[in-house]
Tab-separated table of C-alpha atoms and ligand atoms in Angstrom:
chain	number	residue	atom	x	y	z
A	8	MET	CA	34.659	26.444	8.765
A	9	THR	CA	34.064	22.852	7.434
A	10	GLU	CA	33.823	22.036	3.881
A	11	LEU	CA	31.020	21.297	1.823
A	12	PRO	CA	29.804	17.798	2.323
A	13	LYS	CA	30.009	15.781	-1.010
A	14	THR	CA	27.966	12.473	-0.039
A	15	TYR	CA	25.160	12.625	1.579
A	16	ARG	CA	22.417	9.927	2.746
A	17	VAL	CA	18.803	10.481	4.014
A	18	LYS	CA	16.477	8.490	6.278
A	19	ASN	CA	13.314	8.428	6.197
A	20	PHE	CA	11.017	8.114	8.601
A	21	GLY	CA	6.661	7.604	9.602
A	22	CYS	CA	4.671	8.080	6.613
A	23	GLN	CA	4.934	8.017	1.935
A	24	MET	CA	4.648	11.856	2.238
A	25	ASN	CA	8.327	11.675	4.400
A	26	VAL	CA	8.893	9.024	1.690
A	27	TYR	CA	7.770	11.330	-1.007
A	28	ASP	CA	9.555	14.473	1.012
A	29	GLY	CA	12.594	12.490	1.085
A	30	GLU	CA	12.945	11.612	-2.038
A	31	ARG	CA	13.131	15.393	-3.610
A	32	MET	CA	15.826	16.536	-1.082
A	33	SER	CA	17.461	13.857	-2.961
A	34	GLU	CA	17.394	15.470	-6.134
A	35	LEU	CA	17.483	18.409	-4.955
A	36	LEU	CA	20.736	17.385	-3.501
A	37	GLY	CA	21.404	15.433	-6.664
A	38	ALA	CA	20.796	17.888	-8.281
A	39	LYS	CA	23.711	20.649	-6.545
A	40	GLY	CA	26.242	18.303	-7.169
A	41	MET	CA	26.093	15.527	-4.348
A	42	ARG	CA	26.425	11.833	-4.518
A	43	ALA	CA	24.319	9.512	-1.982
A	44	ALA	CA	26.520	7.442	0.271
A	45	ALA	CA	26.498	3.877	-0.906
A	46	ASP	CA	25.635	1.477	1.354
A	47	GLY	CA	28.116	1.082	4.767
A	48	GLU	CA	30.277	3.876	3.568
A	49	ASP	CA	30.682	6.971	6.152
A	50	ALA	CA	28.134	9.831	4.258
A	51	ASP	CA	29.513	13.694	4.422
A	52	LEU	CA	26.055	15.168	4.969
A	53	VAL	CA	23.072	12.337	6.974
A	54	VAL	CA	19.396	14.280	7.189
A	55	LEU	CA	17.048	12.440	9.583
A	56	ASN	CA	13.694	12.813	7.775
A	57	THR	CA	11.680	12.319	11.524
A	58	CYS	CA	8.144	11.542	12.285
A	59	HIS	CA	6.414	12.765	14.965
A	60	ILE	CA	2.888	11.273	14.908
A	61	ARG	CA	3.017	9.349	17.980
A	62	GLU	CA	4.628	8.840	21.650
A	63	LYS	CA	8.641	9.302	23.052
A	64	ALA	CA	9.124	10.047	18.716
A	65	ALA	CA	11.718	13.634	19.373
A	66	GLU	CA	13.941	11.094	22.225
A	67	LYS	CA	14.142	8.624	19.218
A	68	ALA	CA	15.270	11.338	16.521
A	69	TYR	CA	17.655	12.677	19.035
A	70	SER	CA	18.773	8.955	20.040
A	71	ASP	CA	19.196	8.262	16.351
A	72	VAL	CA	21.149	11.582	15.567
A	73	GLY	CA	24.035	10.620	18.808
A	74	ARG	CA	23.860	6.792	16.965
A	75	LEU	CA	25.348	9.181	14.120
A	76	ARG	CA	28.903	9.847	15.479
A	77	ARG	CA	31.353	7.835	13.943
A	78	GLU	CA	33.486	5.445	16.793
A	79	ASP	CA	36.354	8.001	15.506
A	80	GLY	CA	34.529	10.496	17.416
A	81	SER	CA	33.720	12.294	14.418
A	82	LYS	CA	30.017	12.910	13.047
A	83	PRO	CA	28.353	13.500	9.288
A	84	MET	CA	26.993	17.422	8.337
A	85	VAL	CA	23.180	16.339	10.711
A	86	ALA	CA	20.089	18.058	9.059
A	87	LEU	CA	17.720	17.081	11.600
A	88	ALA	CA	13.911	17.532	8.830
A	89	GLY	CA	10.766	16.243	8.860
A	90	CYS	CA	8.183	17.251	11.831
A	91	VAL	CA	10.278	16.746	14.564
A	92	ALA	CA	12.124	20.325	13.489
A	93	GLN	CA	9.400	21.705	13.597
A	94	ALA	CA	7.729	21.222	16.771
A	95	GLU	CA	11.342	21.414	18.180
A	96	GLY	CA	12.890	24.316	15.692
A	97	ALA	CA	15.380	25.806	17.821
A	98	GLU	CA	15.468	24.150	21.007
A	99	ALA	CA	16.769	20.672	18.089
A	100	LYS	CA	20.200	22.974	18.303
A	101	SER	CA	19.783	23.092	22.132
A	102	ARG	CA	19.278	18.834	22.880
A	103	SER	CA	21.612	18.519	20.717
A	104	LYS	CA	25.284	19.531	19.643
A	105	MET	CA	25.662	17.250	17.291
A	106	ILE	CA	22.384	18.468	14.918
A	107	ASP	CA	24.006	21.079	12.411
A	108	LEU	CA	20.667	22.682	10.995
A	109	VAL	CA	16.696	21.714	11.763
A	110	VAL	CA	14.520	22.034	8.752
A	111	GLY	CA	11.033	21.243	8.416
A	112	PRO	CA	8.770	20.028	5.889
A	113	GLN	CA	7.678	23.566	4.164
A	114	ALA	CA	10.938	24.767	4.060
A	115	TYR	CA	13.893	21.802	2.383
A	116	HIS	CA	13.515	23.474	-0.328
A	117	ARG	CA	16.963	25.981	1.412
A	118	LEU	CA	18.687	22.912	2.061
A	119	PRO	CA	21.891	24.613	-0.115
A	120	GLU	CA	21.991	26.808	0.984
A	121	MET	CA	21.319	26.019	4.491
A	122	ILE	CA	23.978	23.488	4.239
A	123	ALA	CA	26.175	26.468	3.133
A	124	GLU	CA	25.841	28.474	6.394
A	125	ALA	CA	26.165	24.770	8.598
A	126	ALA	CA	29.601	24.386	6.878
A	127	SER	CA	30.642	28.221	8.192
A	128	GLY	CA	29.813	27.572	11.244
A	129	ARG	CA	26.222	29.433	11.911
A	130	ARG	CA	23.492	26.161	12.490
A	131	PRO	CA	20.415	27.384	10.339
A	132	VAL	CA	16.833	26.694	11.554
A	133	ASP	CA	13.553	27.378	8.871
A	134	THR	CA	10.330	26.186	10.346
A	135	ASP	CA	8.477	28.321	8.121
A	136	MET	CA	5.220	27.568	6.563
A	137	PRO	CA	5.401	30.548	3.357
A	138	ALA	CA	2.577	30.943	1.555
A	139	ILE	CA	4.808	30.154	-1.365
A	140	SER	CA	5.423	26.239	-2.648
A	141	LYS	CA	8.368	24.497	-2.220
A	142	PHE	CA	7.513	22.088	-4.769
A	143	GLY	CA	8.310	25.311	-7.671
A	144	ALA	CA	11.849	25.233	-6.783
A	145	LEU	CA	12.843	21.735	-6.782
A	146	PRO	CA	14.093	20.291	-10.079
A	147	ALA	CA	12.138	18.707	-12.186
A	148	ARG	CA	11.087	14.354	-11.167
A	149	ARG	CA	13.773	12.813	-13.217
A	150	LYS	CA	14.307	8.706	-12.617
A	151	VAL	CA	11.596	7.163	-10.632
A	152	GLY	CA	10.844	3.061	-9.701
A	153	PRO	CA	7.752	1.792	-11.291
A	154	SER	CA	5.234	3.201	-8.525
A	155	ALA	CA	5.724	6.221	-7.588
A	156	PHE	CA	3.967	8.721	-5.161
A	157	LEU	CA	3.435	12.405	-6.106
A	158	THR	CA	2.235	14.981	-2.714
A	159	VAL	CA	-0.902	16.991	-4.769
A	160	GLN	CA	-2.205	18.346	-1.205
A	161	GLU	CA	-0.557	18.759	2.296
A	162	GLY	CA	-1.058	19.891	5.988
A	163	CYS	CA	-5.101	19.726	7.374
A	164	ASP	CA	-7.722	22.411	9.028
A	165	LYS	CA	-10.198	19.219	10.485
A	166	PHE	CA	-7.587	19.078	13.760
A	167	CYS	CA	-8.551	15.742	14.763
A	168	THR	CA	-8.348	14.990	19.390
A	169	TYR	CA	-5.812	13.282	18.613
A	170	CYS	CA	-3.357	14.270	15.716
A	171	VAL	CA	-0.316	16.287	15.731
A	172	VAL	CA	-0.704	16.684	12.247
A	173	PRO	CA	-2.490	19.852	11.437
A	174	TYR	CA	0.478	21.642	13.864
A	175	THR	CA	3.257	20.115	12.675
A	176	ARG	CA	1.824	20.141	8.789
A	177	GLY	CA	0.194	23.266	8.921
A	178	ALA	CA	-3.176	24.624	6.849
A	179	GLU	CA	-4.178	22.306	4.117
A	180	ILE	CA	-3.016	23.411	0.812
A	181	SER	CA	-4.202	22.004	-2.538
A	182	ARG	CA	-1.166	22.249	-4.787
A	183	PRO	CA	-2.072	23.586	-7.937
A	184	TRP	CA	-3.767	21.428	-11.459
A	185	ALA	CA	-0.752	21.849	-13.785
A	186	ASP	CA	2.080	21.353	-11.836
A	187	ILE	CA	0.245	18.556	-10.340
A	188	VAL	CA	-0.151	16.686	-14.162
A	189	THR	CA	2.929	18.038	-15.493
A	190	GLU	CA	4.622	16.630	-12.140
A	191	ALA	CA	3.060	13.583	-14.004
A	192	HIS	CA	4.171	12.992	-16.190
A	193	SER	CA	8.155	13.456	-15.755
A	194	LEU	CA	7.124	10.314	-13.370
A	195	VAL	CA	5.782	8.866	-16.606
A	196	ASP	CA	8.477	9.589	-18.315
A	197	GLY	CA	11.797	8.233	-15.628
A	198	GLY	CA	9.784	5.362	-15.767
A	199	ALA	CA	6.308	5.184	-13.465
A	200	ARG	CA	3.869	3.176	-14.274
A	201	GLU	CA	1.805	3.208	-11.124
A	202	ILE	CA	1.374	7.022	-9.494
A	203	THR	CA	0.231	6.757	-5.740
A	204	LEU	CA	-0.618	10.598	-5.286
A	205	LEU	CA	-0.934	11.417	-1.737
A	206	GLY	CA	-1.595	13.722	0.658
A	207	GLN	CA	-2.595	13.684	4.534
A	208	ASN	CA	-5.780	14.392	3.491
A	209	VAL	CA	-5.880	12.982	-0.235
A	210	ASN	CA	-9.324	13.807	-1.286
A	211	ALA	CA	-9.570	17.374	0.242
A	212	TRP	CA	-7.937	18.059	-2.874
A	213	ASP	CA	-9.623	20.950	-4.386
A	214	SER	CA	-8.512	23.157	-7.220
A	215	GLN	CA	-8.357	24.920	-10.987
A	216	ASP	CA	-7.028	22.801	-13.930
A	217	GLU	CA	-6.150	25.010	-17.106
A	218	LYS	CA	-9.212	25.718	-18.165
A	219	GLY	CA	-10.728	27.441	-15.152
A	220	ARG	CA	-13.030	25.209	-14.174
A	221	ALA	CA	-13.145	24.383	-10.483
A	222	GLY	CA	-12.333	20.420	-9.191
A	223	GLY	CA	-12.075	17.101	-6.910
A	224	LEU	CA	-9.945	15.027	-6.976
A	225	ASP	CA	-11.595	12.544	-9.158
A	226	SER	CA	-11.386	15.673	-12.074
A	227	LEU	CA	-7.717	15.084	-11.650
A	228	ILE	CA	-7.626	11.346	-11.317
A	229	ARG	CA	-9.730	11.536	-14.412
A	230	GLU	CA	-6.659	13.732	-16.233
A	231	LEU	CA	-4.476	11.638	-15.430
A	232	ALA	CA	-5.927	8.252	-15.976
A	233	LYS	CA	-4.827	10.599	-20.658
A	234	ILE	CA	-1.481	9.514	-19.698
A	235	ASP	CA	-0.121	7.619	-22.254
A	236	GLY	CA	2.689	5.027	-20.194
A	237	LEU	CA	1.102	5.272	-16.805
A	238	GLU	CA	-1.260	2.713	-15.907
A	239	ARG	CA	-2.725	2.478	-12.692
A	240	ILE	CA	-3.689	5.733	-9.793
A	241	ARG	CA	-4.141	5.181	-6.016
A	242	TYR	CA	-4.813	7.668	-3.806
A	243	THR	CA	-3.562	7.967	-0.085
A	244	THR	CA	-4.669	9.110	2.701
A	245	SER	CA	-8.111	9.787	2.810
A	246	HIS	CA	-10.926	11.654	5.110
A	247	PRO	CA	-14.303	10.363	4.909
A	248	ALA	CA	-15.938	13.055	5.230
A	249	ASP	CA	-14.446	13.867	1.576
A	250	MET	CA	-15.827	10.830	0.714
A	251	THR	CA	-18.033	12.591	-2.295
A	252	ASP	CA	-20.530	11.480	-4.752
A	253	GLY	CA	-17.433	12.340	-8.252
A	254	LEU	CA	-14.452	10.147	-5.464
A	255	ILE	CA	-16.850	6.882	-5.449
A	256	ALA	CA	-18.081	7.268	-9.247
A	257	ALA	CA	-14.330	7.317	-10.148
A	258	HIS	CA	-13.838	3.508	-9.188
A	259	GLY	CA	-16.684	2.377	-11.129
A	260	GLU	CA	-15.566	4.761	-14.244
A	261	VAL	CA	-11.410	4.862	-14.949
A	262	GLU	CA	-10.156	1.672	-15.637
A	263	LYS	CA	-7.331	3.580	-13.759
A	264	LEU	CA	-8.363	3.779	-10.460
A	265	MET	CA	-7.338	0.668	-8.472
A	266	PRO	CA	-9.788	-0.585	-6.547
A	267	TYR	CA	-8.701	-0.262	-3.158
A	268	LEU	CA	-9.639	2.803	-0.431
A	269	HIS	CA	-7.819	3.601	2.933
A	270	LEU	CA	-10.736	5.044	4.712
A	271	PRO	CA	-9.703	5.602	7.869
A	272	VAL	CA	-12.420	5.245	10.725
A	273	GLN	CA	-10.726	4.887	13.853
A	274	SER	CA	-13.238	3.487	15.928
A	275	GLY	CA	-16.666	2.389	15.500
A	276	SER	CA	-17.977	4.312	19.167
A	277	ASP	CA	-20.263	7.141	18.220
A	278	THR	CA	-18.891	8.917	21.520
A	279	ILE	CA	-15.337	8.106	21.237
A	280	LEU	CA	-15.736	9.793	17.362
A	281	LYS	CA	-17.012	13.022	18.681
A	282	ALA	CA	-14.628	12.814	21.709
A	283	MET	CA	-12.254	12.448	18.845
A	284	ASN	CA	-13.710	15.516	16.390
A	285	ARG	CA	-14.502	13.195	13.549
A	286	SER	CA	-16.513	13.668	11.259
A	287	HIS	CA	-18.257	10.870	11.018
A	288	SER	CA	-20.570	8.396	12.528
A	289	ALA	CA	-19.632	4.886	12.775
A	290	ASP	CA	-23.085	4.669	10.035
A	291	SER	CA	-22.070	7.833	8.068
A	292	TYR	CA	-18.860	5.504	7.506
A	293	LEU	CA	-20.825	3.074	6.958
A	294	ARG	CA	-22.898	4.014	4.388
A	295	THR	CA	-20.187	5.894	2.559
A	296	LEU	CA	-18.507	1.972	2.157
A	297	GLU	CA	-21.935	1.118	0.945
A	298	LYS	CA	-21.649	3.712	-2.381
A	299	VAL	CA	-18.157	2.950	-2.581
A	300	ARG	CA	-19.336	-1.376	-3.277
A	301	VAL	CA	-22.261	0.234	-5.833
A	302	ALA	CA	-19.558	1.410	-7.627
A	303	ARG	CA	-16.653	-1.502	-7.737
A	304	PRO	CA	-18.099	-4.362	-5.562
A	305	ASP	CA	-14.499	-5.888	-5.300
A	306	ILE	CA	-12.699	-2.598	-4.279
A	307	ALA	CA	-10.261	-3.817	-1.093
A	308	ILE	CA	-11.293	-1.547	1.256
A	309	SER	CA	-8.235	-0.088	3.895
A	310	GLY	CA	-8.088	1.704	7.568
A	311	ASP	CA	-6.377	3.160	10.388
A	312	PHE	CA	-7.507	2.415	14.384
A	313	ILE	CA	-6.629	3.585	17.910
A	314	VAL	CA	-7.710	1.301	20.279
A	315	GLY	CA	-7.887	3.553	24.193
A	316	PHE	CA	-9.148	6.859	23.949
A	317	PRO	CA	-9.401	8.359	26.270
A	318	GLY	CA	-12.510	7.556	28.081
A	319	GLU	CA	-13.151	4.508	25.897
A	320	THR	CA	-14.871	1.119	27.835
A	321	ASP	CA	-15.043	-2.181	26.848
A	322	GLU	CA	-18.758	-0.804	24.925
A	323	ASP	CA	-16.957	1.104	22.483
A	324	PHE	CA	-13.934	-1.045	21.801
A	325	THR	CA	-16.681	-3.077	20.977
A	326	ALA	CA	-18.109	-1.224	18.767
A	327	THR	CA	-14.484	-0.647	17.131
A	328	LEU	CA	-14.904	-5.025	16.695
A	329	ASN	CA	-18.532	-4.661	15.386
A	330	ILE	CA	-16.723	-1.761	12.436
A	331	VAL	CA	-13.646	-3.963	11.404
A	332	ASP	CA	-16.399	-7.242	11.747
A	333	ALA	CA	-19.364	-4.907	9.307
A	334	VAL	CA	-16.157	-3.514	7.059
A	335	GLY	CA	-14.405	-6.424	6.419
A	336	TYR	CA	-10.623	-4.762	5.564
A	337	ALA	CA	-8.870	-6.047	3.333
A	338	SER	CA	-5.689	-4.766	5.393
A	339	ALA	CA	-5.263	-1.755	8.310
A	340	TYR	CA	-3.152	-0.656	10.352
A	341	SER	CA	-4.087	-0.412	14.113
A	342	PHE	CA	-2.872	1.249	16.708
A	343	LYS	CA	-2.350	2.090	20.581
A	344	TYR	CA	-3.087	5.640	21.689
A	345	SER	CA	-0.571	8.149	22.106
A	346	ALA	CA	-1.249	11.189	24.131
A	347	ARG	CA	0.639	14.475	21.748
A	348	PRO	CA	1.578	17.421	23.277
A	349	GLY	CA	-0.447	20.539	22.824
A	350	THR	CA	-3.407	18.087	21.700
A	351	PRO	CA	-7.099	18.388	22.637
A	352	ALA	CA	-6.998	14.799	23.891
A	353	ALA	CA	-3.688	15.203	25.691
A	354	LEU	CA	-5.789	16.896	28.647
A	355	MET	CA	-8.327	15.132	28.602
A	356	GLU	CA	-9.370	12.623	31.000
A	357	GLY	CA	-10.321	8.685	31.449
A	358	ALA	CA	-7.065	7.595	30.478
A	359	VAL	CA	-7.639	3.471	29.275
A	360	ALA	CA	-4.494	1.427	31.357
A	361	PRO	CA	-1.434	0.407	29.448
A	362	GLU	CA	-2.132	-3.368	30.135
A	363	VAL	CA	-5.723	-2.375	28.511
A	364	MET	CA	-4.725	-1.082	25.465
A	365	ASP	CA	-2.272	-3.849	24.372
A	366	GLU	CA	-4.887	-6.063	25.511
A	367	ARG	CA	-7.583	-4.083	23.198
A	368	LEU	CA	-4.483	-4.283	20.436
A	369	GLN	CA	-4.032	-7.622	21.130
A	370	GLN	CA	-7.695	-8.202	19.651
A	371	LEU	CA	-8.214	-5.794	17.036
A	372	GLN	CA	-5.464	-7.014	14.698
A	373	ALA	CA	-6.743	-10.587	15.704
A	374	ARG	CA	-9.298	-9.579	14.282
A	375	LEU	CA	-8.263	-7.971	11.780
A	376	ALA	CA	-5.975	-10.476	10.690
A	377	GLU	CA	-8.293	-12.427	10.199
A	378	HIS	CA	-10.398	-9.833	7.238
A	379	SER	CA	-7.239	-9.755	6.274
A	380	LEU	CA	-7.230	-13.362	5.452
A	381	SER	CA	-10.043	-14.236	4.528
A	382	PHE	CA	-9.615	-11.261	2.025
A	383	ASN	CA	-6.812	-13.090	0.495
A	384	ARG	CA	-8.297	-16.749	0.463
A	385	ALA	CA	-10.807	-15.348	-1.821
A	386	THR	CA	-9.125	-14.520	-4.102
A	387	ILE	CA	-6.939	-18.226	-5.000
A	388	GLY	CA	-7.644	-18.980	-8.334
A	389	ARG	CA	-8.460	-15.249	-9.952
A	390	ASP	CA	-6.783	-13.598	-12.225
A	391	THR	CA	-5.523	-10.916	-11.668
A	392	ARG	CA	-1.998	-8.148	-13.307
A	393	ILE	CA	0.717	-7.746	-11.233
A	394	LEU	CA	3.626	-4.796	-11.066
A	395	ILE	CA	7.176	-6.748	-10.583
A	396	ASP	CA	8.563	-4.130	-7.703
A	397	ARG	CA	11.003	-5.820	-5.637
A	398	LYS	CA	13.146	-9.367	-5.395
A	399	GLY	CA	11.768	-12.380	-2.796
A	400	ARG	CA	14.034	-14.247	-0.499
A	401	GLN	CA	14.126	-17.339	-2.722
A	402	PRO	CA	16.139	-17.872	-6.244
A	403	GLY	CA	14.419	-16.188	-8.446
A	404	GLN	CA	11.316	-15.138	-6.421
A	405	MET	CA	9.625	-11.552	-7.737
A	406	ILE	CA	6.952	-9.662	-5.832
A	407	GLY	CA	4.636	-7.657	-7.273
A	408	LYS	CA	1.773	-5.823	-6.398
A	409	SER	CA	-2.328	-6.967	-6.913
A	410	PRO	CA	-4.710	-4.209	-8.199
A	411	TRP	CA	-6.291	-4.511	-4.442
A	412	LEU	CA	-2.358	-3.714	-3.952
A	413	GLN	CA	-1.329	-7.120	-2.344
A	414	SER	CA	2.014	-8.070	-2.361
A	415	VAL	CA	1.893	-11.324	-4.915
A	416	PHE	CA	4.732	-13.747	-5.404
A	417	VAL	CA	6.248	-15.453	-8.204
A	418	GLU	CA	8.441	-17.370	-9.822
A	419	THR	CA	9.825	-15.851	-13.146
A	420	ASP	CA	12.553	-14.710	-14.644
A	421	ALA	CA	11.027	-10.932	-15.144
A	422	THR	CA	12.682	-7.202	-13.660
A	423	ILE	CA	11.323	-4.721	-11.630
A	424	GLY	CA	8.649	-2.517	-13.190
A	425	ASP	CA	7.313	-5.321	-15.711
A	426	MET	CA	3.892	-6.456	-16.495
A	427	LEU	CA	3.018	-9.526	-15.337
A	428	ASP	CA	-0.283	-11.905	-15.643
A	429	VAL	CA	-0.994	-14.832	-13.025
A	430	THR	CA	-2.794	-16.941	-11.384
A	431	VAL	CA	-3.277	-16.614	-7.378
A	432	THR	CA	-2.761	-19.814	-5.889
A	433	GLN	CA	-1.797	-19.428	-2.353
A	434	ALA	CA	-2.325	-17.700	0.109
A	435	LEU	CA	-0.657	-15.629	3.842
A	436	PRO	CA	-2.801	-12.596	5.718
A	437	ASN	CA	-0.203	-10.487	4.300
A	438	SER	CA	0.906	-11.852	0.997
A	439	LEU	CA	-0.371	-13.749	-1.493
A	440	GLY	CA	1.904	-16.838	-3.708
A	441	GLY	CA	0.715	-16.635	-7.699
A	442	VAL	CA	1.571	-18.822	-10.955
A	443	LEU	CA	3.004	-16.497	-14.041
A	444	ARG	CA	0.459	-17.564	-16.782
A	445	CYS	CA	2.409	-15.136	-20.228
A	446	ALA	CA	5.098	-12.007	-19.519
A	447	ASP	CA	4.954	-8.928	-20.447
A	448	SER	CA	7.584	-7.099	-20.483
A	449	ALA	CA	6.433	-4.315	-22.583
B	519	SAM	N1	-5.419	12.009	8.266
B	519	SAM	C1	-5.212	10.365	8.128
B	519	SAM	C2	-7.502	10.285	8.139
B	519	SAM	O1	-7.799	11.034	8.583
B	519	SAM	O2	-7.208	9.346	9.032
B	519	SAM	C3	-4.189	10.416	8.900
B	519	SAM	C4	-2.988	10.375	8.947
B	519	SAM	S1	-2.195	10.240	10.206
B	519	SAM	C5	-0.933	10.952	9.774
B	519	SAM	C6	-2.488	8.591	10.317
B	519	SAM	C7	-2.365	7.085	10.881
B	519	SAM	O3	-1.956	7.603	12.966
B	519	SAM	C8	-3.865	8.812	12.127
B	519	SAM	O4	-4.716	7.684	10.776
B	519	SAM	C9	-4.576	7.397	13.324
B	519	SAM	O5	-5.325	6.526	13.347
B	519	SAM	C10	-2.644	7.346	13.089
B	519	SAM	N2	-2.615	8.422	15.029
B	519	SAM	C11	-2.534	9.684	14.599
B	519	SAM	N3	-2.572	10.556	16.181
B	519	SAM	C12	-2.078	9.379	16.904
B	519	SAM	C13	-1.818	9.738	18.195
B	519	SAM	N4	-1.710	10.093	18.665
B	519	SAM	N5	-1.725	8.139	18.619
B	519	SAM	C14	-2.110	7.221	17.473
B	519	SAM	N6	-2.391	6.604	16.294
B	519	SAM	C15	-2.202	8.167	16.251
B	520	SF4	FE1	-4.482	13.873	11.973
B	520	SF4	FE2	-5.723	12.858	9.455
B	520	SF4	FE3	-7.937	14.576	11.353
B	520	SF4	FE4	-5.822	15.289	9.881
B	520	SF4	S1	-7.876	14.475	9.340
B	520	SF4	S2	-6.477	15.658	12.065
B	520	SF4	S3	-4.028	14.289	9.543
B	520	SF4	S4	-5.848	11.989	11.199
């Protein structure tokens, strides 16, 4: 039997959904009377909110756990959370004696009782994926930053052959309309001016409104746009197959919906897309983007790419470079294929040699950087509005986000959460420089 922890630290790895889950776990622990450990202070409880998307994720998590032992040999209570916890389950306890409890992404509302069990010497494991949503068991949102995440959809039924998400996050579920609207109101009351709606396949969100009418993500966005004080709405990550005409139209009609779309294509080769079990082709993806650009001509397009999927030839890779040129991405994430145990692709033949993957990734990233730079250069001289979200490195410098999700550096005495009108004066591949036009810290 050990004392119940009084202080905690949540360490997040991986995607924005983990950042959101980490915030909700912190709020839950805070509501139970625990305090966040200060920087440099030893925490009584450490929650490692892990990611399982790429290779060696479990090994990395166990080595992170090992590093939690303190110089005097003592250790905090250790909670293994997130997708590695889901994948490893009870096995985690035998792989590391440091771990006191294991909690999956759908079960973390049970953290307080699991902490009590761990303090009494048991080592609880909960990786259930209950039909009853964890969200109802979490405390209401309170103080948040100017830009907040709101998970509206979890899990995935798409089963791309390389991906662990359908196994670690479970089947696709959409949170109910009313719960999301209520949470959005509390985020705005707590200080948010921008909300990013999150889901593994956020544009597959579908629920009924308060009058029982069926609606997709576009109707939810239109409803949230009515909230006074909420100035910007974003959503991520979307699947090309779920880009409905209604959602595309919303990009042209809802002023608060920002001109930015993260729409992963993964590869430009139809052979590889088929082997990946993506339901789109290169051509259908491009046609979807054409419609989006008709609705919102200035939209910034972002994407995800995997190089070196089993069987990828030089011609397949060239097709990927071609689609990058055809789209002209404003930003993108690119990864080397990583075989994930339990996924169909892990059993496929035609592994691409590591040095070929390295070479392709470098070439792809160089091409993507050229497009980001030209997208950014095209904004020089433009007047725009930024939402300040952090301090810059130089004294007097602040950084805010443009509507196109670019980071803009500006000299100002404004503070985090202010909206500023700036003129863009300088462009780099990953950021912009701007000068102030006039301030509004309302
Ligand atoms: N649902 C989103 C979609 O359909 O594009 C993606 C979610 S996934 C968490 C984020 C990105 O990780 C994917 O778009 C893909 O590019 C990358 N990814 C997933 N599994 C991978 C793997 N086994 N190897 C390399 N990259 C992977
Ligand atoms: Fe993974 Fe996205 Fe494919 Fe779902 S749609 S399996 S989350 S890559």
